[in-house]
Coordinates of C-alpha atoms in Angstrom, one line a residue:
M4 CA -18.6 20.6 -38.0
G5 CA -20.5 19.4 -34.9
D6 CA -19.2 19.5 -31.4
A7 CA -16.6 17.0 -30.4
T8 CA -17.8 13.9 -28.6
P9 CA -17.7 14.6 -24.9
A10 CA -15.2 12.6 -22.8
K11 CA -16.8 9.5 -21.4
E12 CA -14.6 9.6 -18.2
H13 CA -12.2 12.1 -16.8
I14 CA -9.6 10.4 -14.7
L15 CA -7.8 12.3 -11.9
I16 CA -4.6 10.5 -10.9
L17 CA -2.9 11.6 -7.7
L18 CA 0.3 9.6 -7.0
P19 CA 3.9 10.0 -5.7
L20 CA 5.2 8.6 -9.0
P21 CA 6.1 10.2 -12.3
P22 CA 3.6 9.5 -15.1
N23 CA 4.2 6.6 -17.4
E24 CA 3.2 7.9 -20.8
E25 CA 3.2 4.5 -22.4
I26 CA 0.7 3.1 -19.9
L27 CA -1.5 6.2 -19.9
G28 CA -1.4 6.3 -23.7
G29 CA -2.5 2.7 -23.8
I30 CA -5.5 3.5 -21.6
K31 CA -6.5 6.4 -23.8
K32 CA -6.2 4.3 -26.9
K33 CA -8.2 1.4 -25.6
H34 CA -10.9 3.7 -24.1
P35 CA -11.5 6.5 -26.7
G36 CA -13.0 9.7 -25.1
V37 CA -11.3 9.1 -21.8
T38 CA -9.2 12.1 -20.5
I39 CA -6.6 12.0 -17.9
K40 CA -5.1 14.6 -15.5
Y41 CA -2.0 13.3 -13.7
V42 CA -0.7 15.1 -10.6
T43 CA 2.6 13.9 -9.1
L44 CA 2.6 14.5 -5.4
S45 CA 5.3 14.1 -2.8
F46 CA 5.2 11.1 -0.5
S47 CA 4.7 13.5 2.4
A48 CA 1.6 14.9 0.9
V49 CA 0.3 11.5 0.0
F50 CA 0.6 10.3 3.6
G51 CA -0.8 13.4 5.1
L52 CA 2.4 14.9 6.5
E53 CA 1.9 18.1 4.5
P54 CA -1.1 19.6 2.6
H55 CA -1.6 18.0 -0.8
N56 CA -2.7 21.3 -2.5
V57 CA -4.8 19.6 -5.2
P58 CA -7.4 22.2 -6.2
D59 CA -11.0 21.4 -5.4
G60 CA -11.9 22.0 -9.0
D61 CA -9.7 19.0 -10.1
F62 CA -11.8 16.7 -7.8
L63 CA -15.0 18.3 -9.0
E64 CA -14.2 17.8 -12.7
A65 CA -13.2 14.1 -12.3
T66 CA -15.4 11.1 -12.7
I67 CA -12.8 8.6 -11.6
L68 CA -10.2 9.1 -8.9
V69 CA -6.9 7.2 -8.7
T70 CA -5.1 7.7 -5.5
L71 CA -3.2 6.2 -2.6
A72 CA -4.9 8.2 0.2
V73 CA -5.3 11.8 -1.0
L74 CA -9.0 12.9 -0.9
P75 CA -10.7 16.3 -1.0
N76 CA -11.4 18.2 2.2
D77 CA -15.1 18.1 1.4
I78 CA -16.9 15.2 -0.2
K79 CA -19.1 17.6 -2.1
F80 CA -16.2 17.9 -4.6
L81 CA -16.6 14.2 -5.4
K82 CA -20.2 14.5 -6.6
N83 CA -19.3 13.4 -10.1
I84 CA -17.1 10.5 -9.0
K85 CA -18.3 7.1 -10.0
L86 CA -15.2 5.1 -8.9
I87 CA -12.2 5.6 -6.6
H88 CA -9.3 3.3 -7.4
L89 CA -6.7 2.9 -4.7
F90 CA -3.2 2.2 -5.7
S91 CA -2.7 0.3 -2.5
A92 CA -3.8 -3.2 -1.6
G93 CA -5.2 -2.1 1.8
A94 CA -8.0 0.4 2.4
D95 CA -7.0 1.3 5.9
K96 CA -5.9 4.8 4.9
V97 CA -9.4 5.7 3.8
V98 CA -11.5 3.8 6.4
D99 CA -13.3 6.2 8.7
T100 CA -13.1 9.1 6.3
P101 CA -16.3 10.9 5.0
V102 CA -15.8 9.2 1.6
W103 CA -16.0 5.8 3.3
N104 CA -18.8 6.6 5.8
D105 CA -21.0 9.2 4.0
T106 CA -20.9 8.1 0.3
K107 CA -21.6 5.0 -1.7
I108 CA -18.9 5.6 -4.2
P109 CA -17.4 2.2 -5.3
I110 CA -13.8 1.8 -4.1
T111 CA -11.5 -0.6 -5.7
N112 CA -8.0 -1.6 -4.6
S113 CA -4.8 -2.9 -6.1
S114 CA -4.8 -6.2 -4.3
G115 CA -2.9 -8.8 -6.3
V116 CA -0.3 -6.5 -7.9
H117 CA 2.5 -7.5 -5.6
G118 CA 1.7 -11.1 -5.0
P119 CA 4.9 -12.3 -6.9
Q120 CA 7.4 -10.0 -5.3
I121 CA 6.0 -10.3 -1.7
S122 CA 5.8 -14.1 -2.0
E123 CA 9.5 -14.1 -3.1
W124 CA 10.4 -12.0 -0.1
V125 CA 8.5 -14.6 2.1
I126 CA 10.5 -17.5 0.6
L127 CA 13.7 -15.5 0.9
Q128 CA 13.1 -15.0 4.6
I129 CA 12.1 -18.6 5.5
L130 CA 15.1 -20.0 3.6
A131 CA 17.5 -17.4 5.0
N132 CA 16.4 -18.4 8.5
N133 CA 16.7 -22.1 7.8
H134 CA 20.1 -21.8 6.2
K135 CA 21.6 -19.4 8.8
Q136 CA 22.2 -16.8 6.1
K137 CA 22.6 -14.0 8.7
L138 CA 25.5 -15.9 10.3
L139 CA 27.1 -16.8 7.0
L140 CA 27.0 -13.1 5.9
E141 CA 28.7 -12.2 9.1
W142 CA 31.4 -14.8 8.4
Q143 CA 31.9 -13.4 4.9
K144 CA 32.4 -9.9 6.3
K145 CA 35.0 -11.3 8.7
H146 CA 36.7 -13.4 6.0
Y147 CA 36.1 -16.4 8.3
W148 CA 35.8 -19.9 6.9
G149 CA 33.6 -21.4 9.6
K150 CA 33.2 -25.0 10.6
H151 CA 30.3 -27.2 9.6
T152 CA 29.5 -27.9 13.2
E153 CA 29.0 -24.1 13.8
V154 CA 26.3 -24.1 11.2
G155 CA 24.5 -27.2 12.2
W156 CA 22.2 -29.5 10.3
V157 CA 19.6 -27.8 8.1
R158 CA 16.1 -29.2 8.1
D159 CA 14.7 -28.5 4.7
Y160 CA 11.0 -27.6 4.1
V161 CA 9.9 -30.9 2.6
G162 CA 7.0 -32.1 4.6
Q163 CA 6.7 -28.9 6.7
R164 CA 3.4 -27.1 6.9
L165 CA 2.7 -23.5 5.9
G166 CA -0.4 -21.9 7.5
V167 CA -1.6 -19.0 5.4
L168 CA -3.6 -16.6 7.6
G169 CA -5.5 -14.7 4.8
Y170 CA -5.7 -16.7 1.5
G171 CA -5.7 -13.7 -0.9
A172 CA -3.4 -13.0 -3.9
I173 CA -0.2 -12.9 -1.7
G174 CA -1.1 -16.0 0.2
R175 CA -2.0 -17.9 -2.9
Q176 CA 1.3 -17.2 -4.7
T177 CA 3.2 -18.0 -1.5
A178 CA 1.3 -21.3 -1.3
R179 CA 2.3 -22.0 -4.9
L180 CA 6.0 -21.5 -4.2
S181 CA 5.9 -23.3 -0.9
K182 CA 4.2 -26.3 -2.6
A183 CA 7.1 -26.4 -5.0
L184 CA 9.4 -26.7 -2.0
G185 CA 7.5 -29.8 -0.9
M186 CA 5.5 -28.1 1.8
D187 CA 1.9 -28.9 2.8
V188 CA -0.3 -25.8 2.8
I189 CA -3.4 -25.0 4.9
A190 CA -5.5 -21.8 4.5
Y191 CA -7.5 -19.6 6.8
T192 CA -10.1 -17.1 5.6
A193 CA -12.6 -14.9 7.4
S194 CA -15.6 -16.6 5.9
P195 CA -16.0 -20.4 5.1
R196 CA -14.9 -21.6 1.7
T197 CA -16.6 -25.0 1.5
T198 CA -17.4 -25.2 -2.3
P199 CA -15.1 -25.0 -5.3
E200 CA -16.8 -21.8 -6.3
S201 CA -16.1 -20.1 -3.0
K202 CA -12.5 -21.1 -3.1
R203 CA -11.9 -19.4 -6.5
E204 CA -10.0 -16.1 -6.7
T205 CA -12.3 -13.4 -7.9
G206 CA -9.9 -10.4 -7.8
Y207 CA -6.9 -9.5 -9.9
T208 CA -4.1 -12.0 -10.3
V209 CA -0.8 -11.6 -12.1
P210 CA -1.1 -14.1 -15.1
G211 CA 0.7 -17.4 -14.4
T212 CA 0.8 -17.0 -10.7
G213 CA -1.2 -17.9 -7.6
D214 CA -3.9 -20.4 -7.1
D215 CA -7.0 -19.2 -8.9
E216 CA -9.0 -22.3 -8.3
G217 CA -8.0 -22.7 -4.7
V218 CA -6.8 -26.2 -5.1
I219 CA -3.4 -26.0 -3.3
P220 CA -4.5 -26.1 0.4
S221 CA -5.0 -29.5 1.8
A222 CA -7.5 -28.0 4.3
W223 CA -9.4 -24.7 4.8
Y224 CA -10.3 -23.0 8.1
S225 CA -12.3 -19.9 8.8
G226 CA -13.6 -17.4 11.3
L227 CA -12.8 -14.2 13.1
D228 CA -13.3 -15.5 16.7
K229 CA -10.4 -16.7 18.9
A230 CA -11.7 -20.2 19.1
S231 CA -11.6 -20.6 15.3
L232 CA -8.2 -19.0 15.1
H233 CA -6.8 -21.2 17.8
H234 CA -8.2 -24.3 16.1
F235 CA -6.3 -23.3 12.9
L236 CA -3.1 -22.6 14.8
K237 CA -3.2 -26.0 16.4
Q238 CA -2.8 -27.8 13.1
D239 CA 0.9 -28.4 13.4
I240 CA 1.9 -25.3 11.6
D241 CA 5.7 -24.9 11.0
V242 CA 5.5 -21.5 9.2
L243 CA 2.7 -19.0 9.7
L244 CA 2.2 -16.4 7.0
I245 CA 0.2 -13.4 8.2
A246 CA -1.5 -11.9 5.2
V247 CA -4.8 -10.6 6.5
P248 CA -5.9 -7.0 6.2
L249 CA -5.9 -4.7 9.3
T250 CA -9.4 -4.3 10.6
P251 CA -10.9 -3.8 14.0
Q252 CA -11.3 -7.6 14.1
T253 CA -7.6 -8.3 13.3
H254 CA -6.1 -5.6 15.4
H255 CA -3.7 -7.5 17.8
F256 CA -5.1 -10.7 16.4
L257 CA -1.9 -12.6 17.4
G258 CA -0.4 -12.4 20.9
K259 CA 0.8 -14.5 23.9
E260 CA -1.9 -17.2 23.6
E261 CA -1.5 -17.7 19.9
F262 CA 2.3 -17.8 20.1
E263 CA 2.2 -20.4 22.8
I264 CA 0.1 -22.6 20.5
L265 CA 2.6 -22.1 17.6
G266 CA 5.5 -22.5 20.0
K267 CA 4.6 -26.1 20.5
K268 CA 5.9 -26.7 16.9
N269 CA 8.7 -24.1 17.2
A270 CA 7.0 -22.3 14.3
F271 CA 8.4 -19.4 12.3
I272 CA 6.3 -16.3 11.9
V273 CA 6.2 -14.1 8.7
N274 CA 4.2 -10.8 8.7
I275 CA 3.8 -8.9 5.4
A276 CA 0.3 -7.5 6.3
R277 CA 0.3 -4.8 8.9
G278 CA 2.3 -4.3 12.1
P279 CA -0.7 -3.8 14.5
I280 CA -2.0 -7.3 13.8
V281 CA 0.8 -8.7 16.0
K282 CA 1.4 -7.8 19.7
T283 CA 5.1 -7.0 19.4
D284 CA 6.2 -7.5 23.0
D285 CA 4.5 -10.9 23.0
L286 CA 6.3 -11.9 19.8
I287 CA 9.7 -10.9 21.2
T288 CA 9.1 -12.9 24.3
A289 CA 8.1 -16.0 22.3
V290 CA 11.1 -15.8 20.0
K291 CA 13.5 -15.4 22.9
K292 CA 12.3 -18.6 24.5
S293 CA 14.1 -21.8 23.7
P294 CA 12.4 -24.7 21.8
K295 CA 12.2 -26.6 25.1
E296 CA 10.3 -23.7 26.6
G297 CA 7.9 -23.6 23.7
G298 CA 9.5 -20.7 21.9
L299 CA 9.1 -19.7 18.3
R300 CA 11.9 -20.5 15.8
G301 CA 12.0 -16.9 14.7
A302 CA 10.2 -14.2 12.7
A303 CA 10.5 -12.1 9.6
L304 CA 8.7 -8.8 9.7
D305 CA 8.3 -6.4 6.8
V306 CA 5.8 -4.4 8.9
T307 CA 5.9 -3.2 12.4
E308 CA 4.1 -1.2 15.1
P309 CA 4.9 1.6 14.8
E310 CA 6.3 2.5 11.4
P311 CA 9.0 3.7 11.0
L312 CA 10.4 1.4 13.7
P313 CA 12.2 3.5 16.4
E314 CA 16.0 3.1 16.6
D315 CA 15.7 1.9 20.1
S316 CA 13.2 -0.8 19.5
E317 CA 14.2 -4.2 20.8
L318 CA 13.0 -5.8 17.5
W319 CA 16.2 -4.7 15.7
D320 CA 18.5 -6.8 17.9
V321 CA 16.6 -10.0 18.6
E322 CA 18.8 -12.7 17.0
N323 CA 16.1 -14.7 15.2
I324 CA 14.0 -11.8 14.0
A325 CA 14.6 -10.2 10.6
V326 CA 13.2 -6.7 10.1
T327 CA 12.8 -4.9 6.8
P328 CA 11.3 -1.4 6.3
H329 CA 8.0 -2.3 4.5
V330 CA 9.7 -3.0 1.2
S331 CA 8.6 -6.5 0.3
G332 CA 6.0 -5.1 -2.2
L333 CA 8.4 -2.9 -4.1
G334 CA 8.7 -3.8 -7.8
D335 CA 9.1 -2.1 -11.1
T336 CA 5.9 -3.7 -12.3
Y337 CA 3.7 -2.4 -9.5
A338 CA 2.3 0.6 -11.4
D339 CA 1.7 -1.5 -14.6
R340 CA -0.4 -4.0 -12.7
A341 CA -2.3 -1.4 -10.6
F342 CA -3.2 0.4 -13.8
A343 CA -4.1 -2.9 -15.4
I344 CA -6.8 -3.2 -12.7
L345 CA -8.1 0.3 -13.6
D346 CA -8.1 -0.7 -17.3
I347 CA -10.2 -3.8 -16.6
N348 CA -12.6 -1.8 -14.6
L349 CA -12.9 0.9 -17.3
T350 CA -13.9 -1.9 -19.7
N351 CA -16.4 -3.3 -17.1
L352 CA -17.9 0.2 -16.6
E353 CA -18.3 0.5 -20.4
K354 CA -20.0 -2.9 -20.7
G355 CA -22.0 -2.7 -17.5
K356 CA -20.2 -5.6 -15.9
P357 CA -19.3 -5.9 -12.2
L358 CA -16.1 -4.2 -11.1
I359 CA -13.2 -6.3 -9.8
N360 CA -11.2 -5.7 -6.6
V361 CA -14.2 -3.9 -5.0
V362 CA -13.5 -3.0 -1.3
S363 CA -16.3 -4.0 1.1
R364 CA -17.2 -1.2 3.5
K365 CA -18.7 -3.8 5.8
K366 CA -15.5 -6.0 6.0
G367 CA -13.1 -3.1 5.7
Y368 CA -11.1 -4.6 2.8

């Protein structure tokens, strides 16, 4: 008998999750010859709080690396790697590493996997604010049957405008749900989207969700300069969804000037992107102002600066600000979808087709 057929790819998976044998078995069955080494790491190791202790030889043997942020200490151990697949949507954990700066290894991300659950969290927050859910829960705890006048009239979202700052998978699915509520949607992207082709989603989308053709927004805006951003924010926005990646261009992208513009419509701010995109003190000041003073209606933050949010942060106690501990993307389908992207790209590698969800080193996402 001759030698066994050599493995086409050797995948090294470094994640803080136990292996799902059904998913891994499906990948092996669909891609004969692929071998997989799965290493379950602690969250502390994944986020650099303790050494990861993955042997250099494991990196050296691999041709594809699947990771959240764990990389070898020396890029020479990645000399056989042809693809790094990030289990996160953002790439900010690997930006400014030697892998990013000193190699040309393609990096793909898991953008699109949590569009459904994060968009549901967004809708939950804007409805909870509108319907005084925090107050009603307090009443329930006190067994208090409050008066209608204490709740006040609710203005539903029909006819209100959602501004989506960053029209990716999360923004597109939120737009879809908001449209069902009767809202108008406008989109903002870094680069112009003036043609039907440019408005299409090219990355991973959970089937049956989103806005693949980019037809939901009634208008599109673009740019990374303040003038372009301010032009967008002046479009009578009632709810602003922050869904842009954190890059040097978007660091503290929204502060006093921007909140003053949005305050003219008493807008509500939702941030599911990254905390440092927003100047926290400016947001607190804007929410504390009354509508007559040009204040914001409120905010819902799943991300903060810093994280974890310190116990003594004022954000916890501002009446119209809801804070959750970066949990909007949690979902029992996360791993299935992130591995689905890897599966698609394995097929694309085999067929010589372009990879999906490729991170641009120039853009940072």
